[in-house]
């Protein structure tokens, strides 16, 4: 098959590209390198079945040749990016998603949207189920990202209904692993790089807020299975293993053997108090559940940062 991965030089996209190339597919990776990095895909450059296109999904695109599958991951993701560039974030969600959906319609490709657990906002029910409609603010500081993704889901569903595109919607919960940028403010690379540098780990609020972390190879497996499943509604993908942020800080310190201490900082506005996916639907329709235990995933991640991105 010939597969397009937008956002393919990013964290998740580059692991997905690795997997698709290893499975024997021809992969076109498109990225504007705003948060993605060439180093994530450098090793694929010698693969004859891999091609990198530096482009922005907001701009008119020319991807020649047929496409069988499109994984649409291109988006500013982290608070650092979407708080600083809310317009680019909304444009990627609206204009970018429209362009890629048009391409999917033209090529009759299966289109998979990388949506997010952020569409649930600060959830009213716990754990989060696909039927929850969400509790978000259209004008809050995180609105460019979460409302953008909500619009992208609506547009995806509309292309499915009106244009007959075979659409898939992955509601991705916190995913982590090697290649996350050490400087992008996400909690795991932030804690790991601080621990490896022997600096304090800063926990927001009391650290009682919960998160559930999925290791990247599990997420890639889920995305590949979802693209092949005949299911057009949103599907939660993530690890239901929930923990407090304070316990995560303690675990990272323990596993890295760091002398770091824990400090506390102010809780950001709109920071969700609890986050855990209900993955019953993914279990049923994809026969999938996470396989990598947290301690093992954290160990692999710590090893990566120690070897590949050591503290300056
Ligand atoms: P990432 O920042 O590493 O990847 C996003 C990629 O998109 C980057 O390579 C970036 O350069 C590229 N990009 C951004 N705007 C673009 C544009 N206009 N045109 C072309 N490329 C553009 O983040 P990630 O964690 O790999 O996220 C990938 C996708 O998964 C995103 O859509 C994100 O919303 C979704 N997601 C990720 C998580 C997670 O925990 N990692 C959770 C929920 C949803």
mmCIF file with all atom_site columns, C-alpha atoms in Angstrom, residues 141-306:
data_model
loop_
_atom_site.group_PDB
_atom_site.id
_atom_site.type_symbol
_atom_site.label_atom_id
_atom_site.label_alt_id
_atom_site.label_comp_id
_atom_site.label_asym_id
_atom_site.label_entity_id
_atom_site.label_seq_id
_atom_site.pdbx_PDB_ins_code
_atom_site.Cartn_x
_atom_site.Cartn_y
_atom_site.Cartn_z
_atom_site.occupancy
_atom_site.B_iso_or_equiv
_atom_site.pdbx_formal_charge
_atom_site.auth_seq_id
_atom_site.auth_comp_id
_atom_site.auth_asym_id
_atom_site.auth_atom_id
_atom_site.pdbx_PDB_model_num
ATOM 1   C CA . UNK A 1 141 ? -6.441  29.268 26.850 1.00 0.00 ? 141 UNK A CA 1
ATOM 2   C CA . UNK A 1 142 ? -6.452  25.712 25.439 1.00 0.00 ? 142 UNK A CA 1
ATOM 3   C CA . UNK A 1 143 ? -9.380  26.355 23.109 1.00 0.00 ? 143 UNK A CA 1
ATOM 4   C CA . UNK A 1 144 ? -7.325  26.599 19.900 1.00 0.00 ? 144 UNK A CA 1
ATOM 5   C CA . UNK A 1 145 ? -6.231  22.998 20.399 1.00 0.00 ? 145 UNK A CA 1
ATOM 6   C CA . UNK A 1 146 ? -9.303  21.339 21.854 1.00 0.00 ? 146 UNK A CA 1
ATOM 7   C CA . UNK A 1 147 ? -11.929 23.225 19.856 1.00 0.00 ? 147 UNK A CA 1
ATOM 8   C CA . UNK A 1 148 ? -9.737  22.840 16.761 1.00 0.00 ? 148 UNK A CA 1
ATOM 9   C CA . UNK A 1 149 ? -9.702  19.079 17.212 1.00 0.00 ? 149 UNK A CA 1
ATOM 10  C CA . UNK A 1 150 ? -13.456 19.069 17.864 1.00 0.00 ? 150 UNK A CA 1
ATOM 11  C CA . UNK A 1 151 ? -13.945 20.901 14.567 1.00 0.00 ? 151 UNK A CA 1
ATOM 12  C CA . UNK A 1 152 ? -11.563 18.479 12.824 1.00 0.00 ? 152 UNK A CA 1
ATOM 13  C CA . UNK A 1 153 ? -13.678 15.575 14.117 1.00 0.00 ? 153 UNK A CA 1
ATOM 14  C CA . UNK A 1 154 ? -16.863 17.275 12.864 1.00 0.00 ? 154 UNK A CA 1
ATOM 15  C CA . UNK A 1 155 ? -15.283 17.866 9.445  1.00 0.00 ? 155 UNK A CA 1
ATOM 16  C CA . UNK A 1 156 ? -14.065 14.266 9.279  1.00 0.00 ? 156 UNK A CA 1
ATOM 17  C CA . UNK A 1 157 ? -17.539 12.935 10.063 1.00 0.00 ? 157 UNK A CA 1
ATOM 18  C CA . UNK A 1 158 ? -19.034 15.335 7.461  1.00 0.00 ? 158 UNK A CA 1
ATOM 19  C CA . UNK A 1 159 ? -16.664 14.048 4.732  1.00 0.00 ? 159 UNK A CA 1
ATOM 20  C CA . UNK A 1 160 ? -17.654 10.518 5.699  1.00 0.00 ? 160 UNK A CA 1
ATOM 21  C CA . UNK A 1 161 ? -21.378 11.290 5.451  1.00 0.00 ? 161 UNK A CA 1
ATOM 22  C CA . UNK A 1 162 ? -21.467 13.671 2.490  1.00 0.00 ? 162 UNK A CA 1
ATOM 23  C CA . UNK A 1 163 ? -18.511 12.590 0.341  1.00 0.00 ? 163 UNK A CA 1
ATOM 24  C CA . UNK A 1 164 ? -18.339 8.904  1.268  1.00 0.00 ? 164 UNK A CA 1
ATOM 25  C CA . UNK A 1 165 ? -14.730 9.062  2.519  1.00 0.00 ? 165 UNK A CA 1
ATOM 26  C CA . UNK A 1 166 ? -13.772 6.036  4.650  1.00 0.00 ? 166 UNK A CA 1
ATOM 27  C CA . UNK A 1 167 ? -12.971 7.913  7.855  1.00 0.00 ? 167 UNK A CA 1
ATOM 28  C CA . UNK A 1 168 ? -11.504 6.850  11.190 1.00 0.00 ? 168 UNK A CA 1
ATOM 29  C CA . UNK A 1 169 ? -11.163 8.987  14.329 1.00 0.00 ? 169 UNK A CA 1
ATOM 30  C CA . UNK A 1 170 ? -8.533  8.107  16.931 1.00 0.00 ? 170 UNK A CA 1
ATOM 31  C CA . UNK A 1 171 ? -9.047  9.903  20.261 1.00 0.00 ? 171 UNK A CA 1
ATOM 32  C CA . UNK A 1 172 ? -5.486  9.641  21.470 1.00 0.00 ? 172 UNK A CA 1
ATOM 33  C CA . UNK A 1 173 ? -4.731  9.897  25.184 1.00 0.00 ? 173 UNK A CA 1
ATOM 34  C CA . UNK A 1 174 ? -1.286  10.807 26.591 1.00 0.00 ? 174 UNK A CA 1
ATOM 35  C CA . UNK A 1 175 ? 1.349   8.857  24.722 1.00 0.00 ? 175 UNK A CA 1
ATOM 36  C CA . UNK A 1 176 ? 5.057   8.907  25.479 1.00 0.00 ? 176 UNK A CA 1
ATOM 37  C CA . UNK A 1 177 ? 8.372   7.408  24.488 1.00 0.00 ? 177 UNK A CA 1
ATOM 38  C CA . UNK A 1 178 ? 11.624  8.154  22.661 1.00 0.00 ? 178 UNK A CA 1
ATOM 39  C CA . UNK A 1 179 ? 11.774  11.167 20.283 1.00 0.00 ? 179 UNK A CA 1
ATOM 40  C CA . UNK A 1 180 ? 9.470   13.488 22.216 1.00 0.00 ? 180 UNK A CA 1
ATOM 41  C CA . UNK A 1 181 ? 11.205  16.833 22.195 1.00 0.00 ? 181 UNK A CA 1
ATOM 42  C CA . UNK A 1 182 ? 12.952  17.431 25.495 1.00 0.00 ? 182 UNK A CA 1
ATOM 43  C CA . UNK A 1 183 ? 11.936  21.110 25.347 1.00 0.00 ? 183 UNK A CA 1
ATOM 44  C CA . UNK A 1 184 ? 8.245   20.882 24.492 1.00 0.00 ? 184 UNK A CA 1
ATOM 45  C CA . UNK A 1 185 ? 6.858   21.004 28.016 1.00 0.00 ? 185 UNK A CA 1
ATOM 46  C CA . UNK A 1 186 ? 5.141   17.608 28.016 1.00 0.00 ? 186 UNK A CA 1
ATOM 47  C CA . UNK A 1 187 ? 5.286   16.052 31.445 1.00 0.00 ? 187 UNK A CA 1
ATOM 48  C CA . UNK A 1 188 ? 7.290   12.871 30.748 1.00 0.00 ? 188 UNK A CA 1
ATOM 49  C CA . UNK A 1 189 ? 10.169  14.388 28.715 1.00 0.00 ? 189 UNK A CA 1
ATOM 50  C CA . UNK A 1 190 ? 10.142  17.321 31.143 1.00 0.00 ? 190 UNK A CA 1
ATOM 51  C CA . UNK A 1 191 ? 10.486  15.062 34.211 1.00 0.00 ? 191 UNK A CA 1
ATOM 52  C CA . UNK A 1 192 ? 12.981  12.678 32.579 1.00 0.00 ? 192 UNK A CA 1
ATOM 53  C CA . UNK A 1 193 ? 15.315  15.376 31.253 1.00 0.00 ? 193 UNK A CA 1
ATOM 54  C CA . UNK A 1 194 ? 15.216  17.228 34.573 1.00 0.00 ? 194 UNK A CA 1
ATOM 55  C CA . UNK A 1 195 ? 15.948  14.019 36.477 1.00 0.00 ? 195 UNK A CA 1
ATOM 56  C CA . UNK A 1 196 ? 18.873  13.151 34.182 1.00 0.00 ? 196 UNK A CA 1
ATOM 57  C CA . UNK A 1 197 ? 20.289  16.635 34.738 1.00 0.00 ? 197 UNK A CA 1
ATOM 58  C CA . UNK A 1 198 ? 19.818  16.286 38.517 1.00 0.00 ? 198 UNK A CA 1
ATOM 59  C CA . UNK A 1 199 ? 17.439  19.274 38.539 1.00 0.00 ? 199 UNK A CA 1
ATOM 60  C CA . UNK A 1 200 ? 14.226  19.497 40.602 1.00 0.00 ? 200 UNK A CA 1
ATOM 61  C CA . UNK A 1 201 ? 11.025  18.090 39.073 1.00 0.00 ? 201 UNK A CA 1
ATOM 62  C CA . UNK A 1 202 ? 8.282   20.730 39.169 1.00 0.00 ? 202 UNK A CA 1
ATOM 63  C CA . UNK A 1 203 ? 4.808   19.344 39.851 1.00 0.00 ? 203 UNK A CA 1
ATOM 64  C CA . UNK A 1 204 ? 1.850   21.669 39.194 1.00 0.00 ? 204 UNK A CA 1
ATOM 65  C CA . UNK A 1 205 ? -0.685  22.162 42.007 1.00 0.00 ? 205 UNK A CA 1
ATOM 66  C CA . UNK A 1 206 ? -0.582  19.381 44.580 1.00 0.00 ? 206 UNK A CA 1
ATOM 67  C CA . UNK A 1 207 ? 0.199   16.793 41.895 1.00 0.00 ? 207 UNK A CA 1
ATOM 68  C CA . UNK A 1 208 ? -3.079  15.000 42.704 1.00 0.00 ? 208 UNK A CA 1
ATOM 69  C CA . UNK A 1 209 ? -4.321  15.426 39.123 1.00 0.00 ? 209 UNK A CA 1
ATOM 70  C CA . UNK A 1 210 ? -4.266  12.130 37.252 1.00 0.00 ? 210 UNK A CA 1
ATOM 71  C CA . UNK A 1 211 ? -3.009  11.087 33.843 1.00 0.00 ? 211 UNK A CA 1
ATOM 72  C CA . UNK A 1 212 ? -2.810  7.761  32.012 1.00 0.00 ? 212 UNK A CA 1
ATOM 73  C CA . UNK A 1 213 ? 0.251   7.165  29.857 1.00 0.00 ? 213 UNK A CA 1
ATOM 74  C CA . UNK A 1 214 ? 0.475   4.882  26.835 1.00 0.00 ? 214 UNK A CA 1
ATOM 75  C CA . UNK A 1 215 ? 3.819   3.729  25.448 1.00 0.00 ? 215 UNK A CA 1
ATOM 76  C CA . UNK A 1 216 ? 4.355   4.694  21.813 1.00 0.00 ? 216 UNK A CA 1
ATOM 77  C CA . UNK A 1 217 ? 4.632   1.183  20.310 1.00 0.00 ? 217 UNK A CA 1
ATOM 78  C CA . UNK A 1 218 ? 1.212   0.334  21.779 1.00 0.00 ? 218 UNK A CA 1
ATOM 79  C CA . UNK A 1 219 ? -0.279  3.492  20.241 1.00 0.00 ? 219 UNK A CA 1
ATOM 80  C CA . UNK A 1 220 ? 1.230   2.753  16.814 1.00 0.00 ? 220 UNK A CA 1
ATOM 81  C CA . UNK A 1 221 ? -0.271  -0.737 16.914 1.00 0.00 ? 221 UNK A CA 1
ATOM 82  C CA . UNK A 1 222 ? -3.677  0.732  17.762 1.00 0.00 ? 222 UNK A CA 1
ATOM 83  C CA . UNK A 1 223 ? -3.505  3.303  14.939 1.00 0.00 ? 223 UNK A CA 1
ATOM 84  C CA . UNK A 1 224 ? -2.560  0.661  12.374 1.00 0.00 ? 224 UNK A CA 1
ATOM 85  C CA . UNK A 1 225 ? -5.423  -1.587 13.523 1.00 0.00 ? 225 UNK A CA 1
ATOM 86  C CA . UNK A 1 226 ? -7.922  1.284  13.558 1.00 0.00 ? 226 UNK A CA 1
ATOM 87  C CA . UNK A 1 227 ? -7.092  2.249  9.954  1.00 0.00 ? 227 UNK A CA 1
ATOM 88  C CA . UNK A 1 228 ? -7.986  -1.308 8.915  1.00 0.00 ? 228 UNK A CA 1
ATOM 89  C CA . UNK A 1 229 ? -11.162 -1.539 11.014 1.00 0.00 ? 229 UNK A CA 1
ATOM 90  C CA . UNK A 1 230 ? -14.498 -0.808 9.419  1.00 0.00 ? 230 UNK A CA 1
ATOM 91  C CA . UNK A 1 231 ? -15.537 1.683  12.129 1.00 0.00 ? 231 UNK A CA 1
ATOM 92  C CA . UNK A 1 232 ? -16.161 5.371  11.452 1.00 0.00 ? 232 UNK A CA 1
ATOM 93  C CA . UNK A 1 233 ? -16.930 6.711  14.933 1.00 0.00 ? 233 UNK A CA 1
ATOM 94  C CA . UNK A 1 234 ? -14.378 8.011  17.439 1.00 0.00 ? 234 UNK A CA 1
ATOM 95  C CA . UNK A 1 235 ? -12.344 5.392  19.294 1.00 0.00 ? 235 UNK A CA 1
ATOM 96  C CA . UNK A 1 236 ? -10.434 6.064  22.523 1.00 0.00 ? 236 UNK A CA 1
ATOM 97  C CA . UNK A 1 237 ? -6.838  4.887  22.316 1.00 0.00 ? 237 UNK A CA 1
ATOM 98  C CA . UNK A 1 238 ? -4.682  5.047  25.407 1.00 0.00 ? 238 UNK A CA 1
ATOM 99  C CA . UNK A 1 239 ? -3.620  3.220  28.502 1.00 0.00 ? 239 UNK A CA 1
ATOM 100 C CA . UNK A 1 240 ? -6.218  3.071  31.304 1.00 0.00 ? 240 UNK A CA 1
ATOM 101 C CA . UNK A 1 241 ? -3.439  2.686  33.891 1.00 0.00 ? 241 UNK A CA 1
ATOM 102 C CA . UNK A 1 242 ? -4.125  5.942  35.798 1.00 0.00 ? 242 UNK A CA 1
ATOM 103 C CA . UNK A 1 243 ? -1.709  7.630  38.182 1.00 0.00 ? 243 UNK A CA 1
ATOM 104 C CA . UNK A 1 244 ? -1.209  10.982 39.864 1.00 0.00 ? 244 UNK A CA 1
ATOM 105 C CA . UNK A 1 245 ? 1.371   13.375 38.471 1.00 0.00 ? 245 UNK A CA 1
ATOM 106 C CA . UNK A 1 246 ? 3.103   13.340 41.868 1.00 0.00 ? 246 UNK A CA 1
ATOM 107 C CA . UNK A 1 247 ? 3.498   9.546  41.698 1.00 0.00 ? 247 UNK A CA 1
ATOM 108 C CA . UNK A 1 248 ? 4.846   9.892  38.161 1.00 0.00 ? 248 UNK A CA 1
ATOM 109 C CA . UNK A 1 249 ? 7.518   12.306 39.413 1.00 0.00 ? 249 UNK A CA 1
ATOM 110 C CA . UNK A 1 250 ? 8.489   9.865  42.167 1.00 0.00 ? 250 UNK A CA 1
ATOM 111 C CA . UNK A 1 251 ? 8.620   6.971  39.679 1.00 0.00 ? 251 UNK A CA 1
ATOM 112 C CA . UNK A 1 252 ? 10.846  8.850  37.236 1.00 0.00 ? 252 UNK A CA 1
ATOM 113 C CA . UNK A 1 253 ? 13.229  9.808  40.037 1.00 0.00 ? 253 UNK A CA 1
ATOM 114 C CA . UNK A 1 254 ? 13.307  6.189  41.241 1.00 0.00 ? 254 UNK A CA 1
ATOM 115 C CA . UNK A 1 255 ? 13.871  4.622  37.802 1.00 0.00 ? 255 UNK A CA 1
ATOM 116 C CA . UNK A 1 256 ? 16.526  7.118  36.726 1.00 0.00 ? 256 UNK A CA 1
ATOM 117 C CA . UNK A 1 257 ? 18.391  6.945  40.036 1.00 0.00 ? 257 UNK A CA 1
ATOM 118 C CA . UNK A 1 258 ? 18.427  10.758 40.069 1.00 0.00 ? 258 UNK A CA 1
ATOM 119 C CA . UNK A 1 259 ? 19.232  12.842 43.132 1.00 0.00 ? 259 UNK A CA 1
ATOM 120 C CA . UNK A 1 260 ? 16.433  15.293 42.118 1.00 0.00 ? 260 UNK A CA 1
ATOM 121 C CA . UNK A 1 261 ? 13.872  16.626 44.567 1.00 0.00 ? 261 UNK A CA 1
ATOM 122 C CA . UNK A 1 262 ? 10.229  17.525 43.850 1.00 0.00 ? 262 UNK A CA 1
ATOM 123 C CA . UNK A 1 263 ? 9.053   21.157 43.859 1.00 0.00 ? 263 UNK A CA 1
ATOM 124 C CA . UNK A 1 264 ? 5.505   22.484 43.439 1.00 0.00 ? 264 UNK A CA 1
ATOM 125 C CA . UNK A 1 265 ? 4.349   25.200 41.003 1.00 0.00 ? 265 UNK A CA 1
ATOM 126 C CA . UNK A 1 266 ? 1.018   26.910 40.190 1.00 0.00 ? 266 UNK A CA 1
ATOM 127 C CA . UNK A 1 267 ? -1.629  24.823 38.404 1.00 0.00 ? 267 UNK A CA 1
ATOM 128 C CA . UNK A 1 268 ? -2.237  26.081 34.835 1.00 0.00 ? 268 UNK A CA 1
ATOM 129 C CA . UNK A 1 269 ? -5.759  27.299 33.973 1.00 0.00 ? 269 UNK A CA 1
ATOM 130 C CA . UNK A 1 270 ? -8.004  24.592 32.417 1.00 0.00 ? 270 UNK A CA 1
ATOM 131 C CA . UNK A 1 271 ? -5.611  21.795 33.435 1.00 0.00 ? 271 UNK A CA 1
ATOM 132 C CA . UNK A 1 272 ? -7.834  18.680 33.435 1.00 0.00 ? 272 UNK A CA 1
ATOM 133 C CA . UNK A 1 273 ? -8.152  17.143 36.898 1.00 0.00 ? 273 UNK A CA 1
ATOM 134 C CA . UNK A 1 274 ? -8.536  13.562 35.717 1.00 0.00 ? 274 UNK A CA 1
ATOM 135 C CA . UNK A 1 275 ? -7.759  11.722 32.546 1.00 0.00 ? 275 UNK A CA 1
ATOM 136 C CA . UNK A 1 276 ? -8.322  8.018  31.869 1.00 0.00 ? 276 UNK A CA 1
ATOM 137 C CA . UNK A 1 277 ? -9.664  6.386  28.745 1.00 0.00 ? 277 UNK A CA 1
ATOM 138 C CA . UNK A 1 278 ? -12.360 3.773  28.747 1.00 0.00 ? 278 UNK A CA 1
ATOM 139 C CA . UNK A 1 279 ? -10.960 1.472  26.048 1.00 0.00 ? 279 UNK A CA 1
ATOM 140 C CA . UNK A 1 280 ? -13.753 -1.125 25.967 1.00 0.00 ? 280 UNK A CA 1
ATOM 141 C CA . UNK A 1 281 ? -14.606 -0.102 22.382 1.00 0.00 ? 281 UNK A CA 1
ATOM 142 C CA . UNK A 1 282 ? -10.988 -0.412 21.176 1.00 0.00 ? 282 UNK A CA 1
ATOM 143 C CA . UNK A 1 283 ? -10.725 -3.807 22.894 1.00 0.00 ? 283 UNK A CA 1
ATOM 144 C CA . UNK A 1 284 ? -13.884 -4.988 21.150 1.00 0.00 ? 284 UNK A CA 1
ATOM 145 C CA . UNK A 1 285 ? -13.428 -3.684 17.618 1.00 0.00 ? 285 UNK A CA 1
ATOM 146 C CA . UNK A 1 286 ? -9.615  -3.758 17.357 1.00 0.00 ? 286 UNK A CA 1
ATOM 147 C CA . UNK A 1 287 ? -8.797  -6.645 19.693 1.00 0.00 ? 287 UNK A CA 1
ATOM 148 C CA . UNK A 1 288 ? -6.249  -4.223 21.135 1.00 0.00 ? 288 UNK A CA 1
ATOM 149 C CA . UNK A 1 289 ? -5.003  -3.251 24.541 1.00 0.00 ? 289 UNK A CA 1
ATOM 150 C CA . UNK A 1 290 ? -1.701  -1.798 25.726 1.00 0.00 ? 290 UNK A CA 1
ATOM 151 C CA . UNK A 1 291 ? 1.033   -4.384 26.187 1.00 0.00 ? 291 UNK A CA 1
ATOM 152 C CA . UNK A 1 292 ? 3.995   -2.394 27.559 1.00 0.00 ? 292 UNK A CA 1
ATOM 153 C CA . UNK A 1 293 ? 3.896   -1.933 31.366 1.00 0.00 ? 293 UNK A CA 1
ATOM 154 C CA . UNK A 1 294 ? 4.574   1.602  32.600 1.00 0.00 ? 294 UNK A CA 1
ATOM 155 C CA . UNK A 1 295 ? 7.863   0.834  34.342 1.00 0.00 ? 295 UNK A CA 1
ATOM 156 C CA . UNK A 1 296 ? 9.196   -0.803 31.162 1.00 0.00 ? 296 UNK A CA 1
ATOM 157 C CA . UNK A 1 297 ? 8.069   2.090  28.943 1.00 0.00 ? 297 UNK A CA 1
ATOM 158 C CA . UNK A 1 298 ? 9.586   4.637  31.314 1.00 0.00 ? 298 UNK A CA 1
ATOM 159 C CA . UNK A 1 299 ? 12.843  2.673  31.445 1.00 0.00 ? 299 UNK A CA 1
ATOM 160 C CA . UNK A 1 300 ? 13.083  2.652  27.609 1.00 0.00 ? 300 UNK A CA 1
ATOM 161 C CA . UNK A 1 301 ? 12.303  6.371  27.521 1.00 0.00 ? 301 UNK A CA 1
ATOM 162 C CA . UNK A 1 302 ? 14.899  7.218  30.179 1.00 0.00 ? 302 UNK A CA 1
ATOM 163 C CA . UNK A 1 303 ? 17.506  5.123  28.285 1.00 0.00 ? 303 UNK A CA 1
ATOM 164 C CA . UNK A 1 304 ? 16.717  7.027  25.089 1.00 0.00 ? 304 UNK A CA 1
ATOM 165 C CA . UNK A 1 305 ? 17.213  10.446 26.691 1.00 0.00 ? 305 UNK A CA 1
ATOM 166 C CA . UNK A 1 306 ? 20.347  9.297  28.483 1.00 0.00 ? 306 UNK A CA 1
#
